[in-house]
Amino acid sequence: KLEIAIEACEAEEYAGPLLYGSSSFLVNDRLEIMGETQKNLKGITWDNLLIQNFFPGHTQVFNDALCKILKAEVDCSKIYVHDFWITYMAFLHGKAIFDNQSHTYYRQHGTNTVGFGKNSVEWVVERLKRIGNSDNKKIAAQIGYLYDTCAEYMDEELKGKVGAFVHSQSSLWRRISYLRKTKLYRQKDFETILFKILYLLGGYKLTE
């Protein structure tokens, strides 16, 4: 993984903040392959990245320019997961490379903090657990924190996109209006639909 990641980064010939990530093989405790993590099927843009953690932390490789940015002091209580935030910083200040080829094993077991279901039933169970743990609201808090701390680094389009997410949740009517306009998506259509349902029901509402 490291050799491939370094080669990919060097091929970019980019001196600014740069992040590499890839999909992974999902394996069980016996290291038997059960599947793979999410592939880049629709392109990775802010409309996707804002609500989907796409660069798994165990696949991430980044250069010194990005490392220096990541050393800045942050309020960790406002960050949902570290690899999500690292991806935000890479896209905000530089660029990122995603490799659809899997080069690592991601072992799934009962104590995974964030795991992937082995089939459709387990996927549903995993998502219900995350909803029960208010993970969606934690993502919303992270987006709010991004807006509060990094708006000065955003162009007008991105600032408007993030600001609309943050400020459109105060009423059901505002959420309906927002969902009619937003281009936010996840890589799988049914996950995009689920996001919109949860948003509509206040599942991504920022706490006061």
Coordinates of C-alpha atoms in Angstrom, one line a residue:
K1 CA 0.0 0.0 0.0
L2 CA 2.7 2.5 0.9
E3 CA 4.7 1.9 -2.3
I4 CA 1.6 2.4 -4.4
A5 CA 0.5 5.4 -2.5
I6 CA 3.9 7.1 -2.7
E7 CA 4.1 6.4 -6.4
A8 CA 0.7 7.9 -6.9
C9 CA 1.5 11.0 -4.9
E10 CA 4.8 11.5 -6.7
A11 CA 3.2 11.1 -10.1
E12 CA 0.9 14.1 -9.2
E13 CA 4.0 16.3 -9.1
Y14 CA 2.1 18.5 -6.7
A15 CA 3.8 20.4 -3.8
G16 CA 0.6 21.5 -2.1
P17 CA -1.3 19.5 0.5
L18 CA -2.0 16.1 -1.0
L19 CA -3.9 13.0 0.3
Y20 CA -4.1 9.5 -1.0
G21 CA -6.7 6.9 -0.1
S22 CA -8.1 3.7 -1.6
S23 CA -10.8 1.1 -1.1
S24 CA -10.0 -2.0 1.0
F25 CA -10.8 -5.7 1.1
L26 CA -13.2 -6.6 3.9
V27 CA -12.0 -9.7 5.7
N28 CA -13.1 -11.7 8.7
D29 CA -11.0 -12.9 11.7
R30 CA -9.5 -15.6 9.4
L31 CA -8.5 -12.9 6.8
E32 CA -11.0 -14.4 4.3
I33 CA -12.2 -11.7 1.9
M34 CA -15.9 -10.9 2.2
G35 CA -16.1 -7.9 -0.1
E36 CA -14.7 -4.4 -0.5
T37 CA -15.3 -1.0 0.9
Q38 CA -16.9 1.8 -1.1
K39 CA -15.6 2.5 -4.6
N40 CA -15.6 5.8 -6.4
L41 CA -18.7 5.3 -8.6
K42 CA -19.9 8.9 -9.2
G43 CA -16.9 11.1 -8.7
I44 CA -15.8 12.6 -5.4
T45 CA -16.9 16.2 -5.0
W46 CA -17.8 18.4 -2.0
D47 CA -21.4 17.4 -2.6
N48 CA -20.4 13.9 -1.8
L49 CA -17.6 14.5 0.7
L50 CA -19.6 16.7 3.0
I51 CA -21.8 13.8 4.1
Q52 CA -19.8 10.7 3.3
N53 CA -16.5 9.6 4.9
F54 CA -14.8 8.4 1.7
F55 CA -11.1 8.0 2.5
P56 CA -10.7 5.3 5.1
G57 CA -8.1 6.3 7.7
H58 CA -6.1 3.0 7.4
T59 CA -5.5 3.7 3.6
Q60 CA -4.6 7.4 4.0
V61 CA -1.1 8.6 3.0
F62 CA -0.4 12.3 2.9
N63 CA 2.5 14.6 2.4
D64 CA 4.3 17.0 4.7
A65 CA 2.3 20.0 3.4
L66 CA -1.0 18.5 4.5
C67 CA 0.6 17.2 7.8
K68 CA 1.5 20.8 8.7
I69 CA -2.1 21.8 8.3
L70 CA -3.3 18.9 10.4
K71 CA -1.1 19.9 13.3
A72 CA -3.2 23.0 13.8
E73 CA -5.2 22.9 17.1
V74 CA -8.8 21.8 16.7
D75 CA -11.7 21.0 19.1
C76 CA -11.7 17.2 18.8
S77 CA -15.1 17.1 20.4
K78 CA -16.6 18.7 17.3
I79 CA -14.9 16.2 14.9
Y80 CA -16.9 13.0 14.1
V81 CA -13.9 10.9 13.0
H82 CA -10.3 11.9 12.3
D83 CA -10.1 10.5 8.7
F84 CA -13.2 12.4 7.8
W85 CA -11.6 15.7 9.0
I86 CA -8.3 14.9 7.3
T87 CA -10.2 14.5 4.0
Y88 CA -11.9 17.8 4.5
M89 CA -8.6 19.5 5.0
A90 CA -7.1 17.9 1.9
F91 CA -9.9 19.0 -0.3
L92 CA -10.1 22.5 1.3
H93 CA -6.4 23.3 1.0
G94 CA -5.1 21.0 -1.7
K95 CA -6.1 17.9 -3.5
A96 CA -6.7 14.2 -3.1
I97 CA -6.3 11.0 -5.0
F98 CA -8.7 8.0 -4.6
D99 CA -7.6 4.6 -5.8
N100 CA -10.4 2.1 -6.6
Q101 CA -8.0 -0.8 -6.3
S102 CA -7.8 -2.4 -2.9
H103 CA -4.4 -2.8 -1.3
T104 CA -5.2 -3.5 2.3
Y105 CA -7.2 -5.9 4.4
Y106 CA -9.8 -4.3 6.7
R107 CA -10.7 -6.8 9.3
Q108 CA -14.3 -6.8 10.6
H109 CA -15.1 -7.9 14.1
G110 CA -17.4 -7.2 16.9
T111 CA -15.3 -4.3 18.3
N112 CA -14.9 -2.2 15.1
T113 CA -15.6 1.4 15.9
V114 CA -16.9 2.0 12.4
G115 CA -17.5 -1.2 10.5
F116 CA -19.1 -2.4 7.3
G117 CA -21.9 -5.0 7.1
K118 CA -21.2 -8.2 5.3
N119 CA -24.6 -8.3 3.6
S120 CA -27.7 -6.2 3.1
V121 CA -29.2 -7.2 6.4
E122 CA -26.0 -6.4 8.4
W123 CA -25.8 -3.1 6.5
V124 CA -29.2 -2.1 7.7
V125 CA -28.4 -3.2 11.3
E126 CA -25.2 -1.2 11.2
R127 CA -27.0 1.9 9.9
L128 CA -29.7 1.6 12.6
K129 CA -27.0 1.4 15.2
R130 CA -25.4 4.5 13.9
I131 CA -28.7 6.4 13.9
G132 CA -29.4 5.2 17.4
N133 CA -25.9 6.6 18.4
S134 CA -26.8 9.9 16.8
D135 CA -23.9 9.5 14.4
N136 CA -25.8 11.7 11.8
K137 CA -26.0 14.6 14.3
K138 CA -22.3 14.1 15.0
I139 CA -21.6 14.5 11.2
A140 CA -23.8 17.6 11.2
A141 CA -21.8 19.0 14.2
Q142 CA -18.6 18.4 12.2
I143 CA -20.0 20.2 9.2
G144 CA -21.0 23.1 11.5
Y145 CA -17.5 23.2 12.9
L146 CA -16.0 23.2 9.5
Y147 CA -18.1 26.2 8.6
D148 CA -17.3 28.0 11.8
T149 CA -13.6 27.5 11.6
C150 CA -12.7 27.3 7.9
A151 CA -15.2 29.5 6.0
E152 CA -12.4 32.0 5.3
Y153 CA -10.6 29.4 3.2
M154 CA -13.7 28.5 1.1
D155 CA -14.6 29.9 -2.2
E156 CA -18.1 31.4 -2.5
E157 CA -19.7 28.3 -4.0
L158 CA -18.4 26.0 -1.2
K159 CA -19.2 28.6 1.5
G160 CA -22.8 28.8 0.2
K161 CA -23.1 25.0 0.0
V162 CA -21.9 24.4 3.6
G163 CA -23.7 27.4 4.9
A164 CA -27.0 26.2 3.4
F165 CA -26.6 22.8 5.2
V166 CA -26.0 24.6 8.5
H167 CA -28.7 27.2 8.3
S168 CA -31.6 25.2 6.7
Q169 CA -32.6 23.1 9.6
S170 CA -34.6 25.3 11.9
S171 CA -38.0 24.2 10.5
L172 CA -39.5 21.4 8.5
W173 CA -40.4 23.8 5.7
R174 CA -36.7 25.0 5.5
R175 CA -35.6 21.4 5.3
I176 CA -38.0 20.6 2.6
S177 CA -36.9 23.7 0.6
Y178 CA -33.3 22.7 1.1
L179 CA -33.7 19.2 -0.1
R180 CA -35.4 20.4 -3.2
K181 CA -32.3 22.3 -4.1
T182 CA -29.3 20.5 -2.6
K183 CA -27.0 18.4 -4.8
L184 CA -25.6 16.5 -1.9
Y185 CA -25.2 12.8 -2.7
R186 CA -23.7 9.5 -1.5
Q187 CA -22.1 7.0 -3.9
K188 CA -25.1 4.7 -3.8
D189 CA -28.6 6.0 -4.7
F190 CA -30.5 4.4 -1.9
E191 CA -28.0 5.9 0.6
T192 CA -28.7 9.3 -0.9
I193 CA -32.4 8.7 -0.4
L194 CA -31.8 7.6 3.2
F195 CA -29.8 10.8 3.8
K196 CA -32.6 12.9 2.5
I197 CA -35.2 11.1 4.7
L198 CA -33.1 11.5 7.8
Y199 CA -32.4 15.2 7.0
L200 CA -36.1 15.8 6.5
L201 CA -36.9 14.2 9.9
G202 CA -34.3 16.3 11.6
G203 CA -31.7 13.5 11.8
Y204 CA -28.9 15.9 10.9
K205 CA -30.1 18.9 12.9
L206 CA -27.4 20.7 14.7
T207 CA -27.8 20.9 18.5
E208 CA -28.3 24.4 19.9

